[in-house]
PDB file of C-alpha atoms in Angstrom:
ATOM      1  CA  UNK M   1      79.574  79.455 131.417  1.00 39.00           C
ATOM      2  CA  UNK M   2      80.535  76.979 134.134  1.00 44.00           C
ATOM      3  CA  UNK M   3      81.576  78.375 137.490  1.00 44.00           C
ATOM      4  CA  UNK M   4      85.304  79.028 137.562  1.00 42.00           C
ATOM      5  CA  UNK M   5      87.586  77.636 140.247  1.00 44.00           C
ATOM      6  CA  UNK M   6      89.531  80.657 141.456  1.00 45.00           C
ATOM      7  CA  UNK M   7      93.072  79.572 142.250  1.00 51.00           C
ATOM      8  CA  UNK M   8      95.220  81.364 144.771  1.00 68.00           C
ATOM      9  CA  UNK M   9      96.700  84.414 143.056  1.00 70.00           C
ATOM     10  CA  UNK M  10     100.530  84.378 143.211  1.00 68.00           C
ATOM     11  CA  UNK M  11     102.298  87.400 144.664  1.00 71.00           C
ATOM     12  CA  UNK M  12     104.213  88.317 141.539  1.00 73.00           C
ATOM     13  CA  UNK M  13     105.242  87.085 138.124  1.00 88.00           C
ATOM     14  CA  UNK M  14     104.917  88.378 134.566  1.00 95.00           C
ATOM     15  CA  UNK M  15     102.611  91.252 133.676  1.00 96.00           C
ATOM     16  CA  UNK M  16      99.319  90.041 132.204  1.00 97.00           C
ATOM     17  CA  UNK M  17      98.313  92.376 129.353  1.00 98.00           C
ATOM     18  CA  UNK M  18      94.547  91.980 129.093  1.00 98.00           C
ATOM     19  CA  UNK M  19      92.489  92.666 125.960  1.00 98.00           C
ATOM     20  CA  UNK M  20      89.256  93.128 127.910  1.00 97.00           C
ATOM     21  CA  UNK M  21      86.749  93.949 125.146  1.00 97.00           C
ATOM     22  CA  UNK M  22      85.437  90.381 124.891  1.00 96.00           C
ATOM     23  CA  UNK M  23      84.716  90.187 128.617  1.00 97.00           C
ATOM     24  CA  UNK M  24      81.929  92.743 128.216  1.00 97.00           C
ATOM     25  CA  UNK M  25      80.183  90.625 125.590  1.00 95.00           C
ATOM     26  CA  UNK M  26      80.629  87.428 127.609  1.00 96.00           C
ATOM     27  CA  UNK M  27      78.852  88.891 130.632  1.00 97.00           C
ATOM     28  CA  UNK M  28      76.408  91.526 129.335  1.00 96.00           C
ATOM     29  CA  UNK M  29      73.602  88.973 129.024  1.00 95.00           C
ATOM     30  CA  UNK M  30      73.488  88.193 132.740  1.00 96.00           C
ATOM     31  CA  UNK M  31      70.120  88.901 134.459  1.00 96.00           C
ATOM     32  CA  UNK M  32      71.582  91.445 136.884  1.00 97.00           C
ATOM     33  CA  UNK M  33      74.553  93.787 137.013  1.00 97.00           C
ATOM     34  CA  UNK M  34      75.736  92.112 140.212  1.00 96.00           C
ATOM     35  CA  UNK M  35      75.898  88.721 138.488  1.00 96.00           C
ATOM     36  CA  UNK M  36      77.679  90.226 135.484  1.00 97.00           C
ATOM     37  CA  UNK M  37      80.264  91.937 137.705  1.00 96.00           C
ATOM     38  CA  UNK M  38      80.879  88.714 139.608  1.00 94.00           C
ATOM     39  CA  UNK M  39      81.282  86.905 136.293  1.00 95.00           C
ATOM     40  CA  UNK M  40      83.882  89.405 135.099  1.00 95.00           C
ATOM     41  CA  UNK M  41      85.720  89.272 138.433  1.00 93.00           C
ATOM     42  CA  UNK M  42      85.833  85.478 138.291  1.00 91.00           C
ATOM     43  CA  UNK M  43      87.144  85.495 134.734  1.00 94.00           C
ATOM     44  CA  UNK M  44      89.860  88.032 135.501  1.00 94.00           C
ATOM     45  CA  UNK M  45      90.967  86.381 138.725  1.00 90.00           C
ATOM     46  CA  UNK M  46      91.111  83.001 137.015  1.00 90.00           C
ATOM     47  CA  UNK M  47      93.092  84.579 134.172  1.00 94.00           C
ATOM     48  CA  UNK M  48      95.685  86.003 136.564  1.00 93.00           C
ATOM     49  CA  UNK M  49      95.915  82.730 138.452  1.00 89.00           C
ATOM     50  CA  UNK M  50      96.501  80.805 135.230  1.00 92.00           C
ATOM     51  CA  UNK M  51      99.209  83.297 134.234  1.00 94.00           C
ATOM     52  CA  UNK M  52     100.856  82.916 137.637  1.00 91.00           C
ATOM     53  CA  UNK M  53     100.783  86.589 138.522  1.00 93.00           C
ATOM     54  CA  UNK M  54      99.040  89.299 140.494  1.00 90.00           C
ATOM     55  CA  UNK M  55     100.276  92.031 138.128  1.00 94.00           C
ATOM     56  CA  UNK M  56      98.320  93.201 135.113  1.00 96.00           C
ATOM     57  CA  UNK M  57      97.419  96.044 132.777  1.00 98.00           C
ATOM     58  CA  UNK M  58      94.004  95.971 131.123  1.00 98.00           C
ATOM     59  CA  UNK M  59      92.769  97.719 127.994  1.00 98.00           C
ATOM     60  CA  UNK M  60      89.444  98.577 126.366  1.00 98.00           C
ATOM     61  CA  UNK M  61      88.287 100.030 123.050  1.00 97.00           C
ATOM     62  CA  UNK M  62      86.094 103.061 123.752  1.00 93.00           C
ATOM     63  CA  UNK M  63      85.982 105.008 120.499  1.00 88.00           C
ATOM     64  CA  UNK M  64      86.404 104.732 116.745  1.00 92.00           C
ATOM     65  CA  UNK M  65      89.962 103.760 115.918  1.00 96.00           C
ATOM     66  CA  UNK M  66      92.206 105.142 113.172  1.00 97.00           C
ATOM     67  CA  UNK M  67      91.261 102.241 110.867  1.00 97.00           C
ATOM     68  CA  UNK M  68      87.887 103.851 110.153  1.00 96.00           C
ATOM     69  CA  UNK M  69      89.790 106.664 108.421  1.00 96.00           C
ATOM     70  CA  UNK M  70      92.081 104.247 106.564  1.00 97.00           C
ATOM     71  CA  UNK M  71      89.205 102.227 105.071  1.00 96.00           C
ATOM     72  CA  UNK M  72      88.270 103.655 101.660  1.00 94.00           C
ATOM     73  CA  UNK M  73      87.016 100.638  99.693  1.00 92.00           C
ATOM     74  CA  UNK M  74      84.414  99.749 102.312  1.00 93.00           C
ATOM     75  CA  UNK M  75      83.809 101.032 105.827  1.00 93.00           C
ATOM     76  CA  UNK M  76      85.796  99.288 108.536  1.00 94.00           C
ATOM     77  CA  UNK M  77      83.616  96.638 110.234  1.00 92.00           C
ATOM     78  CA  UNK M  78      80.763  97.487 107.854  1.00 88.00           C
ATOM     79  CA  UNK M  79      79.491  93.925 108.225  1.00 87.00           C
ATOM     80  CA  UNK M  80      78.932  94.140 111.978  1.00 80.00           C
ATOM     81  CA  UNK M  81      75.319  94.217 113.078  1.00 75.00           C
ATOM     82  CA  UNK M  82      74.205  97.514 114.546  1.00 67.00           C
ATOM     83  CA  UNK M  83      71.712  98.008 117.310  1.00 72.00           C
ATOM     84  CA  UNK M  84      72.004  99.190 120.859  1.00 83.00           C
ATOM     85  CA  UNK M  85      73.770  97.221 123.549  1.00 89.00           C
ATOM     86  CA  UNK M  86      72.140  96.503 126.917  1.00 93.00           C
ATOM     87  CA  UNK M  87      72.731  99.009 129.702  1.00 95.00           C
ATOM     88  CA  UNK M  88      74.729  96.358 131.561  1.00 96.00           C
ATOM     89  CA  UNK M  89      77.373  96.538 128.801  1.00 96.00           C
ATOM     90  CA  UNK M  90      78.113 100.199 129.543  1.00 96.00           C
ATOM     91  CA  UNK M  91      77.925  99.677 133.301  1.00 97.00           C
ATOM     92  CA  UNK M  92      80.468  96.848 133.052  1.00 97.00           C
ATOM     93  CA  UNK M  93      82.751  98.984 130.925  1.00 97.00           C
ATOM     94  CA  UNK M  94      82.740 101.728 133.558  1.00 97.00           C
ATOM     95  CA  UNK M  95      83.255  99.127 136.274  1.00 97.00           C
ATOM     96  CA  UNK M  96      86.399  97.827 134.551  1.00 97.00           C
ATOM     97  CA  UNK M  97      87.726 101.365 134.217  1.00 97.00           C
ATOM     98  CA  UNK M  98      86.959 102.417 137.779  1.00 95.00           C
ATOM     99  CA  UNK M  99      87.594  99.259 139.803  1.00 95.00           C
ATOM    100  CA  UNK M 100      90.116  97.370 137.666  1.00 96.00           C
ATOM    101  CA  UNK M 101      91.828 100.563 136.395  1.00 96.00           C
ATOM    102  CA  UNK M 102      91.561  99.469 132.764  1.00 97.00           C
ATOM    103  CA  UNK M 103      92.580 102.041 130.186  1.00 97.00           C
ATOM    104  CA  UNK M 104      91.727 103.133 126.666  1.00 96.00           C
ATOM    105  CA  UNK M 105      93.480 105.399 124.174  1.00 96.00           C
ATOM    106  CA  UNK M 106      91.423 107.370 121.679  1.00 96.00           C
ATOM    107  CA  UNK M 107      92.121 106.166 118.149  1.00 97.00           C
ATOM    108  CA  UNK M 108      93.412 102.724 119.159  1.00 98.00           C
ATOM    109  CA  UNK M 109      91.814  99.349 119.767  1.00 98.00           C
ATOM    110  CA  UNK M 110      92.601  97.164 122.756  1.00 98.00           C
ATOM    111  CA  UNK M 111      94.380  94.838 120.284  1.00 97.00           C
ATOM    112  CA  UNK M 112      96.918  97.562 119.531  1.00 98.00           C
ATOM    113  CA  UNK M 113      97.443  98.408 123.187  1.00 98.00           C
ATOM    114  CA  UNK M 114      98.258  94.884 124.361  1.00 98.00           C
ATOM    115  CA  UNK M 115     100.519  94.395 121.333  1.00 98.00           C
ATOM    116  CA  UNK M 116     102.515  97.599 121.720  1.00 97.00           C
ATOM    117  CA  UNK M 117     103.255  96.860 125.381  1.00 97.00           C
ATOM    118  CA  UNK M 118     104.098  93.167 124.862  1.00 96.00           C
ATOM    119  CA  UNK M 119     107.724  92.173 125.450  1.00 93.00           C
ATOM    120  CA  UNK M 120     109.725  89.052 124.490  1.00 88.00           C
ATOM    121  CA  UNK M 121     109.771  88.121 128.184  1.00 90.00           C
ATOM    122  CA  UNK M 122     108.024  89.372 131.302  1.00 94.00           C
ATOM    123  CA  UNK M 123     104.550  89.748 129.773  1.00 97.00           C
ATOM    124  CA  UNK M 124     101.694  87.435 128.811  1.00 98.00           C
ATOM    125  CA  UNK M 125      99.074  88.745 126.389  1.00 98.00           C
ATOM    126  CA  UNK M 126      95.575  87.632 127.413  1.00 98.00           C
ATOM    127  CA  UNK M 127      93.042  87.648 124.588  1.00 98.00           C
ATOM    128  CA  UNK M 128      90.661  85.340 122.706  1.00 97.00           C
ATOM    129  CA  UNK M 129      91.182  87.290 119.453  1.00 96.00           C
ATOM    130  CA  UNK M 130      92.890  85.334 116.660  1.00 95.00           C
ATOM    131  CA  UNK M 131      94.544  88.514 115.360  1.00 94.00           C
ATOM    132  CA  UNK M 132      96.257  89.073 118.698  1.00 97.00           C
ATOM    133  CA  UNK M 133      97.061  85.414 119.340  1.00 97.00           C
ATOM    134  CA  UNK M 134      98.742  84.807 115.995  1.00 97.00           C
ATOM    135  CA  UNK M 135      99.939  88.219 114.774  1.00 97.00           C
ATOM    136  CA  UNK M 136     101.705  89.277 117.977  1.00 97.00           C
ATOM    137  CA  UNK M 137     104.873  87.375 118.856  1.00 97.00           C
ATOM    138  CA  UNK M 138     105.266  86.078 122.403  1.00 96.00           C
ATOM    139  CA  UNK M 139     103.381  84.119 125.034  1.00 97.00           C
ATOM    140  CA  UNK M 140      99.582  84.341 125.072  1.00 98.00           C
ATOM    141  CA  UNK M 141      96.712  83.087 127.169  1.00 98.00           C
ATOM    142  CA  UNK M 142      93.481  82.480 125.254  1.00 98.00           C
ATOM    143  CA  UNK M 143      90.925  83.042 128.013  1.00 97.00           C
ATOM    144  CA  UNK M 144      88.082  81.719 125.872  1.00 96.00           C
ATOM    145  CA  UNK M 145      89.637  78.257 125.462  1.00 97.00           C
ATOM    146  CA  UNK M 146      91.779  78.370 128.625  1.00 96.00           C
ATOM    147  CA  UNK M 147      94.907  77.588 126.587  1.00 97.00           C
ATOM    148  CA  UNK M 148      98.413  79.012 126.359  1.00 98.00           C
ATOM    149  CA  UNK M 149      99.855  79.771 122.925  1.00 97.00           C
ATOM    150  CA  UNK M 150     103.392  80.760 122.000  1.00 97.00           C
ATOM    151  CA  UNK M 151     103.811  82.590 118.695  1.00 97.00           C
ATOM    152  CA  UNK M 152     107.260  83.066 117.180  1.00 96.00           C
ATOM    153  CA  UNK M 153     108.323  86.200 115.305  1.00 96.00           C
ATOM    154  CA  UNK M 154     108.267  84.304 112.006  1.00 96.00           C
ATOM    155  CA  UNK M 155     104.805  82.863 112.709  1.00 97.00           C
ATOM    156  CA  UNK M 156     103.486  86.311 113.646  1.00 97.00           C
ATOM    157  CA  UNK M 157     104.973  87.907 110.539  1.00 97.00           C
ATOM    158  CA  UNK M 158     103.619  85.162 108.289  1.00 97.00           C
ATOM    159  CA  UNK M 159     100.123  85.493 109.792  1.00 97.00           C
ATOM    160  CA  UNK M 160     100.146  89.251 109.113  1.00 98.00           C
ATOM    161  CA  UNK M 161     100.960  88.702 105.435  1.00 98.00           C
ATOM    162  CA  UNK M 162      98.439  85.863 105.222  1.00 98.00           C
ATOM    163  CA  UNK M 163      95.769  88.287 106.449  1.00 98.00           C
ATOM    164  CA  UNK M 164      96.963  90.905 103.967  1.00 98.00           C
ATOM    165  CA  UNK M 165      96.448  88.413 101.147  1.00 98.00           C
ATOM    166  CA  UNK M 166      92.993  87.216 102.145  1.00 97.00           C
ATOM    167  CA  UNK M 167      91.628  90.110 104.216  1.00 97.00           C
ATOM    168  CA  UNK M 168      89.625  89.599 107.397  1.00 95.00           C
ATOM    169  CA  UNK M 169      85.941  88.798 106.966  1.00 92.00           C
ATOM    170  CA  UNK M 170      85.300  89.303 110.692  1.00 91.00           C
ATOM    171  CA  UNK M 171      86.123  93.008 110.361  1.00 93.00           C
ATOM    172  CA  UNK M 172      84.771  93.422 106.830  1.00 93.00           C
ATOM    173  CA  UNK M 173      88.257  93.809 105.306  1.00 96.00           C
ATOM    174  CA  UNK M 174      88.628  92.678 101.711  1.00 95.00           C
ATOM    175  CA  UNK M 175      91.761  91.001 100.402  1.00 97.00           C
ATOM    176  CA  UNK M 176      92.425  89.449  97.005  1.00 98.00           C
ATOM    177  CA  UNK M 177      89.253  87.796  95.653  1.00 96.00           C
ATOM    178  CA  UNK M 178      89.230  83.987  95.868  1.00 95.00           C
ATOM    179  CA  UNK M 179      92.303  83.938  98.111  1.00 97.00           C
ATOM    180  CA  UNK M 180      91.302  82.120 101.286  1.00 96.00           C
ATOM    181  CA  UNK M 181      93.303  80.560 104.120  1.00 96.00           C
ATOM    182  CA  UNK M 182      94.472  77.513 102.133  1.00 96.00           C
ATOM    183  CA  UNK M 183      95.605  79.540  99.123  1.00 97.00           C
ATOM    184  CA  UNK M 184      97.362  82.086 101.333  1.00 97.00           C
ATOM    185  CA  UNK M 185      99.074  79.332 103.330  1.00 96.00           C
ATOM    186  CA  UNK M 186     100.295  77.666 100.131  1.00 96.00           C
ATOM    187  CA  UNK M 187     101.671  80.950  98.786  1.00 95.00           C
ATOM    188  CA  UNK M 188     103.632  81.621 101.985  1.00 96.00           C
ATOM    189  CA  UNK M 189     104.391  78.064 103.073  1.00 92.00           C
ATOM    190  CA  UNK M 190     108.123  78.068 102.353  1.00 92.00           C
ATOM    191  CA  UNK M 191     108.685  81.812 102.659  1.00 94.00           C
ATOM    192  CA  UNK M 192     110.813  83.163 105.525  1.00 93.00           C
ATOM    193  CA  UNK M 193     111.572  86.663 104.210  1.00 94.00           C
ATOM    194  CA  UNK M 194     110.544  89.030 101.430  1.00 95.00           C
ATOM    195  CA  UNK M 195     106.846  88.687 102.287  1.00 97.00           C
ATOM    196  CA  UNK M 196     105.925  92.213 101.197  1.00 97.00           C
ATOM    197  CA  UNK M 197     107.271  91.767  97.657  1.00 97.00           C
ATOM    198  CA  UNK M 198     105.375  88.494  97.186  1.00 96.00           C
ATOM    199  CA  UNK M 199     102.089  89.922  98.459  1.00 98.00           C
ATOM    200  CA  UNK M 200     102.313  93.151  96.437  1.00 98.00           C
ATOM    201  CA  UNK M 201     102.997  91.121  93.290  1.00 97.00           C
ATOM    202  CA  UNK M 202      99.802  89.130  93.888  1.00 97.00           C
ATOM    203  CA  UNK M 203      97.782  92.335  94.278  1.00 98.00           C
ATOM    204  CA  UNK M 204      99.286  93.813  91.106  1.00 98.00           C
ATOM    205  CA  UNK M 205      98.657  90.551  89.255  1.00 97.00           C
ATOM    206  CA  UNK M 206      94.969  90.747  90.181  1.00 97.00           C
ATOM    207  CA  UNK M 207      94.236  94.490  90.014  1.00 98.00           C
ATOM    208  CA  UNK M 208      97.004  96.067  87.927  1.00 98.00           C
ATOM    209  CA  UNK M 209      99.785  98.341  89.148  1.00 98.00           C
ATOM    210  CA  UNK M 210      97.973 101.417  90.451  1.00 98.00           C
ATOM    211  CA  UNK M 211      94.847  99.790  91.882  1.00 97.00           C
ATOM    212  CA  UNK M 212      96.841  96.813  93.130  1.00 98.00           C
ATOM    213  CA  UNK M 213      99.311  98.904  95.117  1.00 98.00           C
ATOM    214  CA  UNK M 214      96.500 101.079  96.532  1.00 97.00           C
ATOM    215  CA  UNK M 215      94.420  98.076  97.599  1.00 98.00           C
ATOM    216  CA  UNK M 216      97.466  96.368  99.083  1.00 98.00           C
ATOM    217  CA  UNK M 217      98.343  99.433 101.171  1.00 98.00           C
ATOM    218  CA  UNK M 218      94.783  99.799 102.469  1.00 98.00           C
ATOM    219  CA  UNK M 219      94.384  96.135 103.397  1.00 98.00           C
ATOM    220  CA  UNK M 220      97.780  96.010 105.093  1.00 98.00           C
ATOM    221  CA  UNK M 221      97.038  99.067 107.252  1.00 98.00           C
ATOM    222  CA  UNK M 222      93.662  97.615 108.248  1.00 98.00           C
ATOM    223  CA  UNK M 223      94.834  94.137 109.272  1.00 98.00           C
ATOM    224  CA  UNK M 224      98.143  95.224 110.802  1.00 98.00           C
ATOM    225  CA  UNK M 225      98.068  95.417 114.602  1.00 98.00           C
ATOM    226  CA  UNK M 226     100.353  98.201 115.824  1.00 98.00           C
ATOM    227  CA  UNK M 227     103.298  96.732 117.706  1.00 97.00           C
ATOM    228  CA  UNK M 228     105.725  99.568 118.443  1.00 97.00           C
ATOM    229  CA  UNK M 229     105.516 103.042 119.956  1.00 97.00           C
ATOM    230  CA  UNK M 230     106.769 104.444 116.647  1.00 97.00           C
ATOM    231  CA  UNK M 231     103.916 102.786 114.743  1.00 98.00           C
ATOM    232  CA  UNK M 232     101.404 104.246 117.214  1.00 98.00           C
ATOM    233  CA  UNK M 233     102.870 107.731 116.840  1.00 97.00           C
ATOM    234  CA  UNK M 234     102.745 107.445 113.047  1.00 97.00           C
ATOM    235  CA  UNK M 235      99.117 106.261 113.157  1.00 97.00           C
ATOM    236  CA  UNK M 236      97.578 108.661 115.686  1.00 97.00           C
ATOM    237  CA  UNK M 237     100.325 111.166 116.534  1.00 97.00           C
ATOM    238  CA  UNK M 238     100.656 110.063 120.168  1.00 96.00           C
ATOM    239  CA  UNK M 239     103.801 108.933 121.999  1.00 96.00           C
ATOM    240  CA  UNK M 240     102.903 106.037 124.317  1.00 95.00           C
ATOM    241  CA  UNK M 241     106.446 105.222 125.419  1.00 93.00           C
ATOM    242  CA  UNK M 242     106.627 104.937 129.198  1.00 90.00           C
ATOM    243  CA  UNK M 243     102.827 105.003 129.525  1.00 89.00           C
ATOM    244  CA  UNK M 244     102.225 101.447 130.749  1.00 95.00           C
ATOM    245  CA  UNK M 245     100.503 101.453 134.150  1.00 95.00           C
ATOM    246  CA  UNK M 246     100.870  98.092 135.899  1.00 96.00           C
ATOM    247  CA  UNK M 247      98.429  97.241 138.692  1.00 94.00           C
ATOM    248  CA  UNK M 248      98.466  94.587 141.398  1.00 91.00           C
ATOM    249  CA  UNK M 249      95.347  92.622 142.288  1.00 88.00           C
ATOM    250  CA  UNK M 250      96.398  92.719 145.952  1.00 81.00           C
ATOM    251  CA  UNK M 251      95.808  96.475 145.986  1.00 79.00           C
ATOM    252  CA  UNK M 252      92.273  96.341 144.578  1.00 80.00           C
ATOM    253  CA  UNK M 253      89.045  95.958 146.514  1.00 75.00           C
ATOM    254  CA  UNK M 254      87.677  93.101 144.413  1.00 72.00           C
ATOM    255  CA  UNK M 255      85.069  90.571 145.497  1.00 64.00           C
ATOM    256  CA  UNK M 256      86.621  87.139 144.976  1.00 58.00           C
ATOM    257  CA  UNK M 257      83.235  85.401 145.038  1.00 56.00           C
TER     258      UNK M 257
END
């Protein structure tokens, strides 16, 4: 990665909600921990500068999420390669928790945490993950491409039902066989409401009533990013309302490099 130009961090602004999982993978291949830490610091400082704020809340995925229990047809993320990660990965994860005050909630992924705390105004969700960028309504900063994206409620809703139709190969989630992005887009192109009925009918058409409804329910729960405190409580039995801890970069002892 090219060296980042760290802009002057503004004093205030919106709250940057950071899905930090990818940062670990971006930097874990560095020769030394010091270089990896500096790389993460540079990325985060640049992110905040681009978002025009010194305020943020960062999130990590530390444990198996509830989706592993939901998945019955095939294990959640069964297609991911196993193997151990380098020690630097775990050191960086602890560094983000200790120095950047990033948080995790057992049973949830970082995707869920940025989504549930996102607001129509006053927050910017920072993530390179397509699920977050296009399934969560609001303003986003894709820190992989250095681009801002604004997703409307209709666009976010349509993307969720598109994923329910076709599944998500990245996470090993099966949808309706032979339904890919183009087919799903064509099915939903002119739809603005009643998505659930249309998608269930397609599952029933392919699998029959019982199996179709069961497969639909499983796929929906797997691709659906939790977006409200009520959804979180229903999924893992935990009330997260009022739990958002916002930090200010000015109060951290971070090496600006």
